Short mmCIF file of C-alpha atoms in Angstrom, two decimals:
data_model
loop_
_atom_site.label_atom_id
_atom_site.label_comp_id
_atom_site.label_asym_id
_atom_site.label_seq_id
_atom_site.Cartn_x
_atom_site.Cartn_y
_atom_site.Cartn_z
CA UNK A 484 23.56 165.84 -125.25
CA UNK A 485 23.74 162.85 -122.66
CA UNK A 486 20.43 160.62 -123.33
CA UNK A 487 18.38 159.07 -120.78
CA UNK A 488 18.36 155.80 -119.59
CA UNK A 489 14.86 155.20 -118.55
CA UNK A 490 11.44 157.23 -120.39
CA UNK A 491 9.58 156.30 -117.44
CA UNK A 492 9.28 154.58 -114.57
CA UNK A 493 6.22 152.78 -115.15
CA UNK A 494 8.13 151.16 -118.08
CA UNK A 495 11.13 150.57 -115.66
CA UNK A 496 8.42 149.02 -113.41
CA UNK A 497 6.51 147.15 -115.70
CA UNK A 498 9.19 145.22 -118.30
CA UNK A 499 12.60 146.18 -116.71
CA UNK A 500 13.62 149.11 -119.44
CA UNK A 501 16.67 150.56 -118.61
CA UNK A 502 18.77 151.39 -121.79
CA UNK A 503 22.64 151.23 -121.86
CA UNK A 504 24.31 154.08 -121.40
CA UNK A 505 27.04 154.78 -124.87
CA UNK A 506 30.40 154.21 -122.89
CA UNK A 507 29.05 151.00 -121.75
CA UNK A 508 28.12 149.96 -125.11
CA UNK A 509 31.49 151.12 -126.71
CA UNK A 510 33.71 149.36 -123.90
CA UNK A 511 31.55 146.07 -124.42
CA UNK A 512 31.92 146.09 -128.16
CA UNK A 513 35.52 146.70 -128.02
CA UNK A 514 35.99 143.66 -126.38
CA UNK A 515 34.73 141.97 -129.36
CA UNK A 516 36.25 144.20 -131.72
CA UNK A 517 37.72 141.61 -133.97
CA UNK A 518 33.60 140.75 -134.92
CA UNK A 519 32.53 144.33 -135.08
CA UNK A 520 35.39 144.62 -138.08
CA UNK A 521 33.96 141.93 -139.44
CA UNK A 522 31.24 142.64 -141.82
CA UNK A 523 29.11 140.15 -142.41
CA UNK A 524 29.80 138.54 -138.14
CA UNK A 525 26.25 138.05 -136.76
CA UNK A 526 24.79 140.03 -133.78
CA UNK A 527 21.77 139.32 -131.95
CA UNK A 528 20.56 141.88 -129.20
CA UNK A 529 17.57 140.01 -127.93
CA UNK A 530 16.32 142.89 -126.06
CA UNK A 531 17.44 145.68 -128.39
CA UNK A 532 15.47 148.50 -127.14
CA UNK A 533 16.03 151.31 -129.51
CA UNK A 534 18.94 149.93 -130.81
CA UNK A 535 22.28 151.34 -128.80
CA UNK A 536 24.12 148.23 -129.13
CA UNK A 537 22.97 147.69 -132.67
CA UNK A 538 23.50 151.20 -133.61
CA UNK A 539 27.11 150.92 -132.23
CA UNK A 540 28.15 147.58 -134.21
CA UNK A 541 26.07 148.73 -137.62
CA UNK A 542 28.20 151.84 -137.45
CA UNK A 543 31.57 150.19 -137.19
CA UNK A 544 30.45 147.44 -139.67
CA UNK A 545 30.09 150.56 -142.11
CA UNK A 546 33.22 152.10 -141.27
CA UNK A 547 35.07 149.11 -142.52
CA UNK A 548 32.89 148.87 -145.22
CA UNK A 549 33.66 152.32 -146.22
CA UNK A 550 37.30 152.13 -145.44
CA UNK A 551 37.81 149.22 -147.75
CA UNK A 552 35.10 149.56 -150.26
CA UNK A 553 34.35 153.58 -150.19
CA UNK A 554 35.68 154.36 -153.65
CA UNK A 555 33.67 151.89 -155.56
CA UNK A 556 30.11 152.74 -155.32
CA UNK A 557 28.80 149.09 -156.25
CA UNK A 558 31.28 147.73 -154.03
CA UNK A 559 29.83 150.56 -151.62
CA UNK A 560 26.37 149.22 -151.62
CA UNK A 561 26.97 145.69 -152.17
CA UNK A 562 28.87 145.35 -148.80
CA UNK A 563 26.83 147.99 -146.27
CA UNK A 564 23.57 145.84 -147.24
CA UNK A 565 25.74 142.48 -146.17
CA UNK A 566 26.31 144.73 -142.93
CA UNK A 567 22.53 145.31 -142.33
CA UNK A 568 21.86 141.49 -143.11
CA UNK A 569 24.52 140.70 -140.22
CA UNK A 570 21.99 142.73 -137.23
CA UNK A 571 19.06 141.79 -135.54
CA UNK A 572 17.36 142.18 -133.31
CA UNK A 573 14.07 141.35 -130.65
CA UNK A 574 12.06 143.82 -128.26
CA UNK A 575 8.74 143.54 -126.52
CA UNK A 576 7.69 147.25 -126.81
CA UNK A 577 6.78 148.03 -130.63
CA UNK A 578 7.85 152.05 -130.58
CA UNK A 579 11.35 150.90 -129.67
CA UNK A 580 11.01 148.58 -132.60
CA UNK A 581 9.84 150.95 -135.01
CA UNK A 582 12.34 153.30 -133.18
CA UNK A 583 15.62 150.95 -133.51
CA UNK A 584 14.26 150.06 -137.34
CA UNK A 585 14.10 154.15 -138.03
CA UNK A 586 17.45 154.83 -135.97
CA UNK A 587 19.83 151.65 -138.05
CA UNK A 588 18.15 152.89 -141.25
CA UNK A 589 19.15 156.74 -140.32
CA UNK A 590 22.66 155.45 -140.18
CA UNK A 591 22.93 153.13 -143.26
CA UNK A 592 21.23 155.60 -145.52
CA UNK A 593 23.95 158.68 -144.68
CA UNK A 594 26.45 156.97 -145.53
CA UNK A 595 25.05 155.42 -148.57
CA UNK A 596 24.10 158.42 -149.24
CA UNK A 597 26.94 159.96 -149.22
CA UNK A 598 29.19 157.38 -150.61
CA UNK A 599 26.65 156.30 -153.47
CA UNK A 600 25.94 159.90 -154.63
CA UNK A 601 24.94 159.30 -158.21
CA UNK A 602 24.44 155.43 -157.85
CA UNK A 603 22.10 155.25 -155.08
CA UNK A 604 18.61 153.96 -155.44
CA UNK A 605 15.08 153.94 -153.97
CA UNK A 606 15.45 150.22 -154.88
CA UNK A 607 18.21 149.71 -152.82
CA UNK A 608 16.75 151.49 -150.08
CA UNK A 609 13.57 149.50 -150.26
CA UNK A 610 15.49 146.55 -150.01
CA UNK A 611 17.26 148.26 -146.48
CA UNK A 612 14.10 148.50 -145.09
CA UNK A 613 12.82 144.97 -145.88
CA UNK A 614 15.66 143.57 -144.12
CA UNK A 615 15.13 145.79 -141.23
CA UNK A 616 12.05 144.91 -140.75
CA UNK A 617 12.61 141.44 -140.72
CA UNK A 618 16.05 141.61 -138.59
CA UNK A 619 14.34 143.67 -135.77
CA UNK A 620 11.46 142.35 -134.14
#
């Protein structure tokens, strides 16, 4: 399912929100690819919207992190919260804020999830969220 740019026009009108389409934010991110490996390389979207281009890097951050650190749970967990420290993020309009926090949480907690089966805590978690909502404001 192909999501929408724009959610309305007045919001087009009024601050300029158009959001980037996902093959645009792929082919921009692969020409920084050697960052997006790198898991704890800083990105700043300063007007992240709900998050595509932060969505994009956080899940190729994780893919490394799972590639190289996917059979130790500690490892696991220790390295996909350096990945969440690495993202933020700045927006004028709070639902996309609460929106992009929601969306980058979504995707670190599957794979944690996942990954951390019998290891993962709500303690953890908490601390995921705490950094989100500092990161993305």
């Amino acid at each position: 399912m192909k999501k929408s740019q724009i959610k309305s026009r007045e919001r087009v009108t009024d601050f300029g929100e158009v959001f980037t389409a996902d093959r645009e934010v792929k082919a921009m991110l692969d020409l920084v690819k050697h960052e997006t490996d790198r898991i704890d390389s800083r990105f700043l979207e300063p007007a992240c919207g709900d998050g595509n281009f932060l969505a994009e890097v956080l899940t190729r951050k994780l893919d490394v992190v799972r590639s190289r650190y996917g059979k130790s749970p500690d490892d696991y967990e220790r390295y996909s919260v350096i990945a969440i420290t690495s993202v933020y993020g700045v927006e004028i309009q709070k639902d996309n804020t609460i929106e992009c926090r929601k969306r980058l949480f979504k995707i670190w907690d599957d794979q944690y999830s996942k990954i951390c089966q019998k290891t993962s805590s709500e303690e953890c978690r908490e601390s995921v969220r705490f950094i989100l909502n500092k990161n993305i404001l």
